[in-house]
Short mmCIF file of C-alpha atoms in Angstrom, two decimals:
data_model
loop_
_atom_site.label_atom_id
_atom_site.label_comp_id
_atom_site.label_asym_id
_atom_site.label_seq_id
_atom_site.Cartn_x
_atom_site.Cartn_y
_atom_site.Cartn_z
CA ASP A 193 -112.82 -92.26 -36.56
CA TYR A 194 -110.91 -94.42 -38.96
CA SER A 195 -109.32 -96.51 -37.84
CA ASN A 196 -109.34 -100.42 -37.72
CA GLY A 197 -110.91 -99.78 -41.09
CA THR A 198 -111.92 -96.82 -43.88
CA CYS A 199 -115.53 -96.36 -43.44
CA PRO A 200 -115.43 -93.69 -40.58
CA SER A 201 -117.65 -93.87 -36.92
CA LEU A 202 -118.58 -91.65 -34.49
CA LEU A 203 -115.88 -91.88 -31.95
CA VAL A 204 -117.68 -91.42 -27.77
CA GLU A 205 -114.76 -91.42 -25.74
CA PRO A 206 -114.91 -89.72 -22.00
CA GLN A 207 -111.91 -87.03 -21.61
CA ARG A 208 -108.47 -88.19 -20.98
CA THR A 209 -104.60 -87.16 -21.15
CA ASN A 210 -102.41 -89.43 -22.18
CA LEU A 211 -99.33 -88.67 -19.45
CA ALA A 212 -96.42 -90.24 -22.02
CA LEU A 213 -94.25 -87.58 -23.69
CA GLN A 214 -92.45 -88.10 -27.19
CA SER A 215 -95.59 -91.24 -27.56
CA ASN A 216 -94.17 -92.26 -30.76
CA SER A 217 -90.34 -92.24 -29.59
CA ALA A 218 -88.61 -95.12 -28.17
CA VAL A 219 -85.59 -92.64 -27.77
CA ASN A 220 -86.91 -89.37 -26.55
CA SER A 221 -88.24 -89.24 -23.31
CA THR A 222 -87.57 -92.64 -22.36
CA VAL A 223 -85.77 -95.04 -20.30
CA ASN A 224 -83.91 -97.89 -22.36
CA VAL A 225 -81.92 -100.95 -20.69
CA GLY A 226 -80.60 -103.40 -23.27
CA TYR A 227 -82.24 -102.15 -26.50
CA SER A 228 -81.06 -100.40 -29.31
CA ALA A 229 -83.59 -98.08 -30.34
CA THR A 230 -84.17 -96.81 -34.15
CA ASP A 231 -87.31 -94.20 -34.48
CA ASN A 232 -89.04 -93.86 -37.40
CA ASN A 233 -88.82 -97.40 -39.00
CA THR A 234 -91.40 -98.23 -39.93
CA THR A 235 -95.12 -97.78 -40.72
CA SER A 236 -96.79 -97.52 -37.55
CA PRO A 237 -100.53 -98.47 -37.71
CA ASP A 238 -101.35 -95.04 -38.85
CA GLY A 239 -100.12 -95.11 -42.54
CA THR A 240 -97.19 -93.16 -41.85
CA THR A 241 -93.08 -94.29 -41.30
CA ASN A 242 -93.31 -93.14 -37.80
CA ALA A 243 -93.06 -96.53 -35.62
CA ALA A 244 -89.08 -97.74 -33.81
CA ARG A 245 -87.49 -100.24 -33.47
CA VAL A 246 -85.44 -102.09 -30.74
CA LEU A 247 -83.42 -104.46 -31.23
CA GLU A 248 -81.88 -106.22 -28.66
CA ASP A 249 -78.45 -107.00 -26.92
CA THR A 250 -76.81 -109.59 -25.44
CA SER A 251 -77.31 -108.68 -21.56
CA ALA A 252 -80.34 -110.68 -19.65
CA LEU A 253 -82.51 -107.64 -19.77
CA HIS A 254 -84.66 -105.73 -22.17
CA LEU A 255 -86.51 -103.15 -21.27
CA ILE A 256 -88.06 -99.43 -23.15
CA GLN A 257 -90.41 -97.51 -20.21
CA LYS A 258 -92.31 -93.89 -20.28
CA THR A 259 -92.19 -91.67 -16.77
CA PHE A 260 -94.84 -89.62 -15.69
CA SER A 261 -95.81 -88.56 -12.47
CA VAL A 262 -98.76 -89.80 -10.06
CA ALA A 263 -100.08 -88.01 -7.47
CA THR A 264 -102.46 -90.39 -5.55
CA THR A 265 -102.72 -93.77 -5.02
CA THR A 266 -106.73 -94.52 -5.01
CA THR A 267 -107.53 -93.88 -8.81
CA PRO A 268 -106.59 -96.42 -11.39
CA TYR A 269 -104.28 -96.64 -14.47
CA SER A 270 -104.24 -98.38 -18.26
CA VAL A 271 -101.18 -97.86 -19.54
CA SER A 272 -100.72 -99.30 -23.56
CA PHE A 273 -98.95 -99.59 -26.75
CA PHE A 274 -98.93 -100.72 -30.30
CA VAL A 275 -96.16 -103.69 -30.51
CA LYS A 276 -95.36 -105.46 -33.84
CA ALA A 277 -92.93 -108.88 -33.08
CA ASN A 278 -89.69 -107.69 -34.84
CA GLY A 279 -88.00 -111.95 -34.41
CA ARG A 280 -89.28 -112.22 -30.59
CA THR A 281 -93.46 -112.47 -30.44
CA SER A 282 -93.54 -112.70 -26.49
CA GLY A 283 -92.85 -110.22 -24.47
CA ASN A 284 -94.60 -107.52 -20.93
CA ILE A 285 -96.64 -104.81 -20.58
CA LEU A 286 -95.72 -103.23 -17.61
CA TYR A 287 -97.41 -100.18 -15.50
CA GLY A 288 -95.38 -100.01 -12.36
CA LEU A 289 -93.90 -97.64 -9.82
CA ASN A 290 -90.16 -95.93 -11.11
CA GLY A 291 -88.70 -96.78 -7.37
CA ALA A 292 -88.81 -99.10 -3.79
CA PRO A 293 -91.37 -100.88 -3.09
CA PHE A 294 -91.28 -101.55 -6.96
CA SER A 295 -94.87 -102.24 -7.75
CA SER A 296 -96.36 -103.62 -10.72
CA VAL A 297 -98.92 -104.87 -12.73
CA PHE A 298 -98.19 -107.06 -15.44
CA ALA A 299 -99.82 -109.12 -18.39
CA THR A 300 -97.11 -111.32 -21.28
CA PHE A 301 -98.63 -110.92 -24.38
CA ASN A 302 -98.72 -113.36 -27.08
CA LEU A 303 -98.27 -111.87 -31.01
CA SER A 304 -98.26 -115.53 -32.52
CA ASN A 305 -101.66 -116.21 -32.27
CA GLY A 306 -103.01 -112.42 -30.49
CA THR A 307 -103.03 -113.58 -26.28
CA ILE A 308 -102.32 -111.70 -23.24
CA THR A 309 -102.77 -113.00 -20.23
CA ALA A 310 -104.37 -111.71 -17.17
CA ALA A 311 -103.04 -108.92 -15.63
CA VAL A 312 -101.43 -109.80 -12.41
CA GLY A 313 -100.39 -107.18 -9.82
CA ASP A 314 -97.17 -106.96 -7.25
CA SER A 315 -95.39 -105.65 -4.46
CA GLY A 316 -99.88 -104.30 -3.14
CA ALA A 317 -100.27 -103.44 -7.03
CA THR A 318 -103.98 -104.49 -7.65
CA ALA A 319 -104.44 -105.29 -10.89
CA ILE A 320 -108.27 -105.02 -13.09
CA SER A 321 -107.65 -105.56 -16.51
CA SER A 322 -105.40 -106.44 -19.68
CA SER A 323 -106.88 -105.90 -23.41
CA ILE A 324 -105.04 -106.84 -26.62
CA GLU A 325 -106.45 -105.49 -30.24
CA ASP A 326 -105.32 -106.92 -33.24
CA PHE A 327 -104.37 -103.73 -35.29
CA GLY A 328 -103.47 -105.58 -38.49
CA ASN A 329 -100.42 -105.92 -41.07
CA GLY A 330 -99.06 -107.80 -38.00
CA TRP A 331 -99.87 -104.85 -35.03
CA PHE A 332 -101.75 -105.33 -32.03
CA ARG A 333 -102.21 -102.81 -29.19
CA VAL A 334 -101.96 -104.20 -26.01
CA SER A 335 -103.22 -103.06 -22.21
CA VAL A 336 -103.10 -103.32 -19.16
CA SER A 337 -104.89 -101.25 -15.76
CA GLY A 338 -104.70 -102.04 -11.89
CA THR A 339 -104.13 -99.21 -9.55
CA ILE A 340 -100.26 -98.60 -7.81
CA PRO A 341 -100.10 -98.16 -3.68
CA THR A 342 -97.31 -95.98 -3.95
CA ALA A 343 -97.55 -92.06 -5.52
CA GLY A 344 -94.40 -90.56 -7.36
CA THR A 345 -92.94 -91.06 -10.80
CA HIS A 346 -94.79 -94.15 -12.57
CA TYR A 347 -93.78 -95.42 -16.12
CA VAL A 348 -95.39 -98.20 -18.66
CA ARG A 349 -93.21 -100.39 -20.21
CA LEU A 350 -92.22 -102.80 -22.79
CA GLN A 351 -90.24 -105.71 -21.85
CA ASP A 352 -88.85 -108.92 -22.63
CA ALA A 353 -90.31 -112.50 -22.05
CA ASN A 354 -86.85 -114.27 -21.95
CA GLY A 355 -86.40 -115.61 -18.44
CA GLY A 356 -83.56 -113.67 -18.08
CA ALA A 357 -81.81 -115.31 -20.86
CA ALA A 358 -78.85 -113.54 -23.03
CA GLY A 359 -80.55 -111.20 -26.04
CA ASP A 360 -80.25 -111.49 -29.40
CA PRO A 361 -78.76 -108.45 -31.89
CA SER A 362 -80.87 -109.43 -34.43
CA LYS A 363 -84.58 -109.65 -32.83
CA GLY A 364 -86.73 -107.19 -31.17
CA PHE A 365 -89.66 -105.50 -31.62
CA PHE A 366 -91.04 -102.44 -33.46
CA VAL A 367 -93.29 -99.90 -30.93
CA TYR A 368 -95.61 -97.14 -30.95
CA GLY A 369 -97.61 -95.11 -29.36
CA PHE A 370 -97.22 -95.06 -25.56
CA GLN A 371 -99.41 -94.25 -23.37
CA ALA A 372 -100.53 -93.66 -19.78
CA GLU A 373 -104.26 -92.56 -18.63
CA ALA A 374 -105.92 -91.98 -15.61
CA GLY A 375 -108.99 -94.53 -15.62
CA SER A 376 -110.17 -98.49 -15.70
CA TYR A 377 -109.12 -98.75 -19.22
CA ALA A 378 -107.28 -97.49 -22.45
CA THR A 379 -109.02 -95.10 -24.67
CA SER A 380 -107.88 -95.17 -28.11
CA TYR A 381 -104.76 -93.40 -28.75
CA ILE A 382 -103.85 -89.88 -28.13
CA PRO A 383 -100.75 -88.94 -29.96
CA THR A 384 -97.88 -86.81 -27.31
CA THR A 385 -94.22 -84.57 -27.98
CA SER A 386 -92.85 -82.64 -25.59
CA ALA A 387 -96.60 -81.72 -23.32
CA SER A 388 -99.07 -84.21 -22.19
CA VAL A 389 -102.28 -84.09 -24.47
CA THR A 390 -105.88 -84.13 -23.85
CA ARG A 391 -108.75 -85.52 -25.60
#
């Protein structure tokens, strides 16, 4: 594993599957509300130009999400993505149910100081943890873990933290590497295209 530096190390992790399709795209296999998204816009943590830019419109809600299917409510899931400030330095990461009763686990990250709040669950969801990791060059990987009490279509979501204020079309984020995996913590990034990938 060559992440976080040039000196290789042995990466020992459990088998995991990334259920978020087109993991580097903010356009394909993506629900987009209130963002103008451009794929392959800037250099990602892997050193290539494959990270997306998302800029707000003037509406009050802005989110990018990937959905995936969950068959059991007893298994914890962890969701994550890499994010870099582009005018906005604070946002939310959510793992949730894409439908009533709209349960979610969420946390607010701050890219100015590299912090994230404790994960919180609502509508019966149980939060396990949140995390943020500095990958250099302004990039951070954020994650939340928890359980949702209803099976079905779940999501990993990047959402603004503007408190319902009108958006600014010059501001947003760079985003890369959406991941959704069964387990109580996030593991290293597993890129996907049109199908889920197991490491």
